PDB file of C-alpha atoms in Angstrom:
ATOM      1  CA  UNK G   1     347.496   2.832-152.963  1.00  0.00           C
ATOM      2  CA  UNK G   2     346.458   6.002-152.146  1.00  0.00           C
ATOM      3  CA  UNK G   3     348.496   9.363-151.957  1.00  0.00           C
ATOM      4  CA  UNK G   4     350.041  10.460-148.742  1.00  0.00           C
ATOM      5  CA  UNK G   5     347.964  13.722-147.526  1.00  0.00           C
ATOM      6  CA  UNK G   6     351.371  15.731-148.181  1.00  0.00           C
ATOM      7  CA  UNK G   7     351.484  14.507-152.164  1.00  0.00           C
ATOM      8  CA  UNK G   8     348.000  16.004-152.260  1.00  0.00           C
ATOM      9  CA  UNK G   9     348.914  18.912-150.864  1.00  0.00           C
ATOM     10  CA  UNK G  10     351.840  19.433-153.072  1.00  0.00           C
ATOM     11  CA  UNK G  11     348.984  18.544-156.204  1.00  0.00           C
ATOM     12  CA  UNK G  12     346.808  21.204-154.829  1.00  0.00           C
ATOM     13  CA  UNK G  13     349.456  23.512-155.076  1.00  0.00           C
ATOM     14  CA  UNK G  14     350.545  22.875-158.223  1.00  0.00           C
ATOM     15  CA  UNK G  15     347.183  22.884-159.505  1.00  0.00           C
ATOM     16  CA  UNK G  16     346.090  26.041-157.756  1.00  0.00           C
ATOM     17  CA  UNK G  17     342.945  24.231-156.227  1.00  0.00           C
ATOM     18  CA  UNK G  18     341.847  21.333-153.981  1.00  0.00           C
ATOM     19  CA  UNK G  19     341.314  17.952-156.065  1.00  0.00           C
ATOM     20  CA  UNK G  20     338.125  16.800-153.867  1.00  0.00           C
ATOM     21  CA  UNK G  21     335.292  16.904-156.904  1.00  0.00           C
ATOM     22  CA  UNK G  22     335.032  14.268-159.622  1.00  0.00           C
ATOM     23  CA  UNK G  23     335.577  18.405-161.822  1.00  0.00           C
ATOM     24  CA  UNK G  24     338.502  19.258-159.535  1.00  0.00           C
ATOM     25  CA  UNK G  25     340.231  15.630-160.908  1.00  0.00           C
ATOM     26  CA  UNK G  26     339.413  16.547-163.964  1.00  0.00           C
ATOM     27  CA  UNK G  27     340.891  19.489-164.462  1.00  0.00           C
ATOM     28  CA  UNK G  28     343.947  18.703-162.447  1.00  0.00           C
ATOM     29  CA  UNK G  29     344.191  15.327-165.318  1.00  0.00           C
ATOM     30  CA  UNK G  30     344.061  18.077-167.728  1.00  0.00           C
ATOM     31  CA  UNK G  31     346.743  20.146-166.170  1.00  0.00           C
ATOM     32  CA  UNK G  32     348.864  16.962-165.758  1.00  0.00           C
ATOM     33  CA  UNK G  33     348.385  16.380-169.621  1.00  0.00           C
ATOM     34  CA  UNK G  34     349.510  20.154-170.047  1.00  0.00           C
ATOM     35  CA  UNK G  35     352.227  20.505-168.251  1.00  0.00           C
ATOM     36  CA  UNK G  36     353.702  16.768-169.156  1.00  0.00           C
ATOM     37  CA  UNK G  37     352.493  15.580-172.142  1.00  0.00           C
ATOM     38  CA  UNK G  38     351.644  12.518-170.762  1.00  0.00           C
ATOM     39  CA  UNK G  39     347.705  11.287-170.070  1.00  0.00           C
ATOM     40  CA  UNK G  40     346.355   9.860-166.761  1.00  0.00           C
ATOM     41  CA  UNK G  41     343.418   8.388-166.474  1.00  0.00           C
ATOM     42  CA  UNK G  42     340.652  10.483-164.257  1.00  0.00           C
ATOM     43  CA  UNK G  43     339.944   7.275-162.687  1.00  0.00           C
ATOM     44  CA  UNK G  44     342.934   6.228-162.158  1.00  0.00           C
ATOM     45  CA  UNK G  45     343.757   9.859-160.360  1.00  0.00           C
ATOM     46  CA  UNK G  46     340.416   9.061-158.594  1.00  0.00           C
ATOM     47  CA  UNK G  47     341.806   6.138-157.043  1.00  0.00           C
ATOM     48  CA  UNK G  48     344.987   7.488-156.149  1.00  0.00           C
ATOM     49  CA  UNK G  49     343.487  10.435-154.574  1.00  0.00           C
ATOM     50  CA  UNK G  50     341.018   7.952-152.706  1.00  0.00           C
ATOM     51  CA  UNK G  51     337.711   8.820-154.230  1.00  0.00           C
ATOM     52  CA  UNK G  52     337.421   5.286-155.887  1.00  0.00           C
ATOM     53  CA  UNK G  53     337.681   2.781-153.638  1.00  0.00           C
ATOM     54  CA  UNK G  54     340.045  -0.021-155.303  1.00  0.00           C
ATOM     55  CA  UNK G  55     342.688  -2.214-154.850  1.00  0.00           C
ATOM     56  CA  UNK G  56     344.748  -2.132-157.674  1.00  0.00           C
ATOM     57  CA  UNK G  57     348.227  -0.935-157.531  1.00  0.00           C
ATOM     58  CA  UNK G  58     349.056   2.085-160.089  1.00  0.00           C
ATOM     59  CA  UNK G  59     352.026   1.616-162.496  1.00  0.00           C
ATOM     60  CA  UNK G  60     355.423   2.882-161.468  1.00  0.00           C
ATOM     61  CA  UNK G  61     354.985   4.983-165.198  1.00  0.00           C
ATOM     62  CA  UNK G  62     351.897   6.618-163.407  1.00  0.00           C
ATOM     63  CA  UNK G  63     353.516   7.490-160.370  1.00  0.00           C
ATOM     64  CA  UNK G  64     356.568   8.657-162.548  1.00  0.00           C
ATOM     65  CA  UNK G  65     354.586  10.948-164.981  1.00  0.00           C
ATOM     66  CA  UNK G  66     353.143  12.422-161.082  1.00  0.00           C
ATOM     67  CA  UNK G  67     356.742  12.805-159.733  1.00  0.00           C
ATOM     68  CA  UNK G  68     357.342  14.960-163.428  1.00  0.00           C
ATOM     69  CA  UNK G  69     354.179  17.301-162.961  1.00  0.00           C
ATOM     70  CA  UNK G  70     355.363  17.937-159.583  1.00  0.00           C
ATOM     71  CA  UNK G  71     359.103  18.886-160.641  1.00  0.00           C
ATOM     72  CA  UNK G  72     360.770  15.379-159.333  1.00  0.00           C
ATOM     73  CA  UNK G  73     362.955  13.302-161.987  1.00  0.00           C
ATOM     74  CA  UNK G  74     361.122  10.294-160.836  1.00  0.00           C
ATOM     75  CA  UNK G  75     358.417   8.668-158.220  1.00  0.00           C
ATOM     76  CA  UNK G  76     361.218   7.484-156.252  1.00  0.00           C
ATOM     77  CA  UNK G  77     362.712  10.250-155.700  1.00  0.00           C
ATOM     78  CA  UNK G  78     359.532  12.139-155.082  1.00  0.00           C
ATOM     79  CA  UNK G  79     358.736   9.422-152.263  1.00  0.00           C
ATOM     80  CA  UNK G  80     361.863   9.653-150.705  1.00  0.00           C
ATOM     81  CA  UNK G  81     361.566  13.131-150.045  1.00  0.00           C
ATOM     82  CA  UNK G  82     357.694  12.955-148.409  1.00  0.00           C
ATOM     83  CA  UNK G  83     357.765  12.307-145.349  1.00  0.00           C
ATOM     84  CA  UNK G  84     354.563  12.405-144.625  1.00  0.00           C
ATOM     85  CA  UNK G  85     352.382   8.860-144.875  1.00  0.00           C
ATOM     86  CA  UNK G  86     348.860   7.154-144.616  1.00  0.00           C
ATOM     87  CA  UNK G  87     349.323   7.263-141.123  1.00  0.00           C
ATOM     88  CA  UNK G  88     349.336   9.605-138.268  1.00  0.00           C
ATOM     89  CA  UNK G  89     348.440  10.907-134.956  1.00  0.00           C
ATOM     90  CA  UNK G  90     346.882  13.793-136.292  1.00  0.00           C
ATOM     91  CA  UNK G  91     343.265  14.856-134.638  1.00  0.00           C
ATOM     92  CA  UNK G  92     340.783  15.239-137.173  1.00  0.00           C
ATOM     93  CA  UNK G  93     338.581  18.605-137.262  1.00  0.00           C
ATOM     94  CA  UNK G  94     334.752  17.893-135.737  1.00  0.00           C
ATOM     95  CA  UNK G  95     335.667  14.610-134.121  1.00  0.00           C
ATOM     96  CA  UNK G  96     334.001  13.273-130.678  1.00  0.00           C
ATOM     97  CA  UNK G  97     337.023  11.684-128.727  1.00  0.00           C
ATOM     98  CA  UNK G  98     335.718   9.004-126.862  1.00  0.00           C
ATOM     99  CA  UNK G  99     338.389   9.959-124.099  1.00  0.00           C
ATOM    100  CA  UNK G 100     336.987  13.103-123.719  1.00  0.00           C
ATOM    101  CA  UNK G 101     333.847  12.185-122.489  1.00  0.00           C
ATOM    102  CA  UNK G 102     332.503  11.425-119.485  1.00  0.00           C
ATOM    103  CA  UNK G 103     330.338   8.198-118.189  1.00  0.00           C
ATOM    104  CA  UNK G 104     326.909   9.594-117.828  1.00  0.00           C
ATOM    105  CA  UNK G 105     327.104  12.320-120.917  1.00  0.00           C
ATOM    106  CA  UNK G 106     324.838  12.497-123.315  1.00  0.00           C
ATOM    107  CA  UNK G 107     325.364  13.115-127.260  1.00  0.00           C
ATOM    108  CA  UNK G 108     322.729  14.078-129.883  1.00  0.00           C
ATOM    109  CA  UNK G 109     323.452  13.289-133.590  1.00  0.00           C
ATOM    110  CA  UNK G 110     321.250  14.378-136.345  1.00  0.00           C
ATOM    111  CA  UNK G 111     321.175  13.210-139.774  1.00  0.00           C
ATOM    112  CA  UNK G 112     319.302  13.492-143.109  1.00  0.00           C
ATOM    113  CA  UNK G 113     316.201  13.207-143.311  1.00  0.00           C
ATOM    114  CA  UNK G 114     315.136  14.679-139.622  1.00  0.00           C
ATOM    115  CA  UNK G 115     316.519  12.128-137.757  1.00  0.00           C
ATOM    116  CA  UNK G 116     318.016  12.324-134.255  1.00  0.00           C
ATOM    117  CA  UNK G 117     319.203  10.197-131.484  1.00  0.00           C
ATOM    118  CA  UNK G 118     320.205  11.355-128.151  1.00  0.00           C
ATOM    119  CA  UNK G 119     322.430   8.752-126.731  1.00  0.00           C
ATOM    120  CA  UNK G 120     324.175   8.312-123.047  1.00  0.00           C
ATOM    121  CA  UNK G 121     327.902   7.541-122.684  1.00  0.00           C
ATOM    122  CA  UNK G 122     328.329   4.401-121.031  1.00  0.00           C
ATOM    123  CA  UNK G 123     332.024   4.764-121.027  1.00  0.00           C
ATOM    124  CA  UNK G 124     334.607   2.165-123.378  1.00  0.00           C
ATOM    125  CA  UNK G 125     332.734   3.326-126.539  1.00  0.00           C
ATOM    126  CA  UNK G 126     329.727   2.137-125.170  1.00  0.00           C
ATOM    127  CA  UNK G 127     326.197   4.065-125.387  1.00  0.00           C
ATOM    128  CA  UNK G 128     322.716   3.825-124.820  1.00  0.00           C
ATOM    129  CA  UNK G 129     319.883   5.461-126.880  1.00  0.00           C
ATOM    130  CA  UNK G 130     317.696   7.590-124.574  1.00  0.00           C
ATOM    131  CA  UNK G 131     315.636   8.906-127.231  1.00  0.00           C
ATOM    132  CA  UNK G 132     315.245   8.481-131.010  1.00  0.00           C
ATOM    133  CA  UNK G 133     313.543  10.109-133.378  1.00  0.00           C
ATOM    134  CA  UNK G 134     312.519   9.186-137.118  1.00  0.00           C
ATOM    135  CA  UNK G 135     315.672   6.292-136.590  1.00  0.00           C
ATOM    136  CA  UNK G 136     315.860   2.502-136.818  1.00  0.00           C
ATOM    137  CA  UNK G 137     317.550   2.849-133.693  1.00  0.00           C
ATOM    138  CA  UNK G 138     315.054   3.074-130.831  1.00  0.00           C
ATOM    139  CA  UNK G 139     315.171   3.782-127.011  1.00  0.00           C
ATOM    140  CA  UNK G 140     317.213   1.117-124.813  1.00  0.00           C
ATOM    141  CA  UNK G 141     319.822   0.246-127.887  1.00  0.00           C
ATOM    142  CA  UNK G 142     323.363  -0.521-126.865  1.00  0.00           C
ATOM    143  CA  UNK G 143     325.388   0.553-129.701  1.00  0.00           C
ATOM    144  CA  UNK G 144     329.233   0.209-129.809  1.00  0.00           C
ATOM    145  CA  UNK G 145     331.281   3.170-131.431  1.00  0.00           C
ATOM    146  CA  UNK G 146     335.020   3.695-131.571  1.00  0.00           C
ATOM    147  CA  UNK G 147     334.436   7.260-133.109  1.00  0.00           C
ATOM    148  CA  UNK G 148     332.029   9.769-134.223  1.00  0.00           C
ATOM    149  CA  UNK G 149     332.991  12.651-136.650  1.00  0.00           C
ATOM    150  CA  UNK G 150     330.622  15.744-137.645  1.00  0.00           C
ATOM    151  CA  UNK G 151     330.534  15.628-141.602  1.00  0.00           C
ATOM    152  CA  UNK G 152     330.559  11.628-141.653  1.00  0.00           C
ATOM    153  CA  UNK G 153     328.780   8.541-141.634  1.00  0.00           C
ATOM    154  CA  UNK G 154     328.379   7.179-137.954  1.00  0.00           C
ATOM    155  CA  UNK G 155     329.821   3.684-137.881  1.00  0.00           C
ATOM    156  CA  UNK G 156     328.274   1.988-134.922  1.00  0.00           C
ATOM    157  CA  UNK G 157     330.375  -1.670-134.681  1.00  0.00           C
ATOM    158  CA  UNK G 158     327.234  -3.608-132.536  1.00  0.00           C
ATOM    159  CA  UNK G 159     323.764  -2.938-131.761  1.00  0.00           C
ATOM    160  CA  UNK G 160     322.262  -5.291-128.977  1.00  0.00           C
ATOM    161  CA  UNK G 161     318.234  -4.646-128.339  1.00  0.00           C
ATOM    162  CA  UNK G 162     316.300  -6.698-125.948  1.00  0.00           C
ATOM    163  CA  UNK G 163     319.566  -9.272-125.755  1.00  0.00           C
ATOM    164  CA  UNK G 164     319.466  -9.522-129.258  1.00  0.00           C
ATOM    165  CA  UNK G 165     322.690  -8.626-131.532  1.00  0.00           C
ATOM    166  CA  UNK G 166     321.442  -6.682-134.770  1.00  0.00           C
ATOM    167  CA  UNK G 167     325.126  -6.637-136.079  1.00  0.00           C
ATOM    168  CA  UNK G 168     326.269  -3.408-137.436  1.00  0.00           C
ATOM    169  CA  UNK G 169     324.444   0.161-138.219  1.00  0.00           C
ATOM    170  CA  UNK G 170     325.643   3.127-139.931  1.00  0.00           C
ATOM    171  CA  UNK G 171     324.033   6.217-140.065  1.00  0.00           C
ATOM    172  CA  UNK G 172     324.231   9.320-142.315  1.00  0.00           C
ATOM    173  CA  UNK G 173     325.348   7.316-145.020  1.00  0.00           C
ATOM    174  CA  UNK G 174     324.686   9.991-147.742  1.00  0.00           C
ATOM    175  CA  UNK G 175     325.171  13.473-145.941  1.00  0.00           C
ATOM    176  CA  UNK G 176     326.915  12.444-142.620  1.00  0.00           C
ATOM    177  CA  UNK G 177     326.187  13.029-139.093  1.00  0.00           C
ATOM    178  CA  UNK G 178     326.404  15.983-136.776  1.00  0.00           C
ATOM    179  CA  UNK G 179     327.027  15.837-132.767  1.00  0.00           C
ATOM    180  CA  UNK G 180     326.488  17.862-130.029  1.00  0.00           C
ATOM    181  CA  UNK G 181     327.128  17.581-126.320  1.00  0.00           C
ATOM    182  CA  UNK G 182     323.726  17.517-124.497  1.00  0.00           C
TER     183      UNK G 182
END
């Protein structure tokens, strides 16, 4: 489980800062401690916040002491009243719509260390590389992408080269890519 982006907000503000560091955690377990007398794990507010990636569930007692810290009796009463969930419609800032773009346009991503690929829309999420520099992709690839967002990894779902499928590729792994229109 992983708290709704409103239950971090409401954290944040309780807190008086954002909760995105492994030191922002900790000091908002800290002020959770403070302000409850009750102890949660860093990890386990990791995991909940979605910095760990893990599929344990927390304990209602965790979600409770949360609930508390954020002036609610209990969690369900706290979840009752956010309305907000893991999903949504929302656009996300620095992201490359595949709808917006037109067959024939070209996109250039960069990434750590020097590396950058110009590649032309095919249209369907489909693109060819037109020119590569320091990448393992290389000119002709037909890569498959559903999305591309400045600030993360580039998750290409198929590569084909020559007729060949080299599975998946992701780029940016560590740093993330950034896009421009050509």
């Amino acid at each position: 489980m992983i708290f709704s982006k409103k239950i971090i907000q409401l954290l944040q503000q309780k807190c008086g800062h954002d909760v995105r560091t492994p030191y922002d955690i900790q000091c908002l377990a800290l002020d959770i401690e403070s302000q409850t007398g009750e102890h949660i794990g860093v990890n386990t507010l990791k995991r909940l916040l979605g910095s760990i990636d893990d599929e344990r569930s927390p304990r209602i007692s965790t979600l409770d002491v949360v609930a508390r810290y954020l002036g609610y009796g209990d969690w369900d009463t706290l979840s009752q009243l956010d309305t907000g969930s893991n999903s949504s419609f929302d656009t996300i800032d620095g992201e490359l719509r595949m709808a917006d773009l037109s067959v024939g346009q070209q996109v250039l991503i960069t990434y750590l260390p020097n590396r950058h690929v110009c590649m032309e829309y095919l249209g369907d999420g489909h693109f060819r590389v037109i020119e590569a520099e320091n990448s393992k992709l290389l000119v002709g690839d037909m890569l498959s992408i559903s999305h591309i967002v400045n600030n993360y990894p580039l998750f290409v779902t198929n590569v084909l080269r020559e007729n060949a499928d080299l599975g998946s590729f992701t780029a940016g792994k560590a740093q993330g890519i950034t896009w421009t229109l050509c």
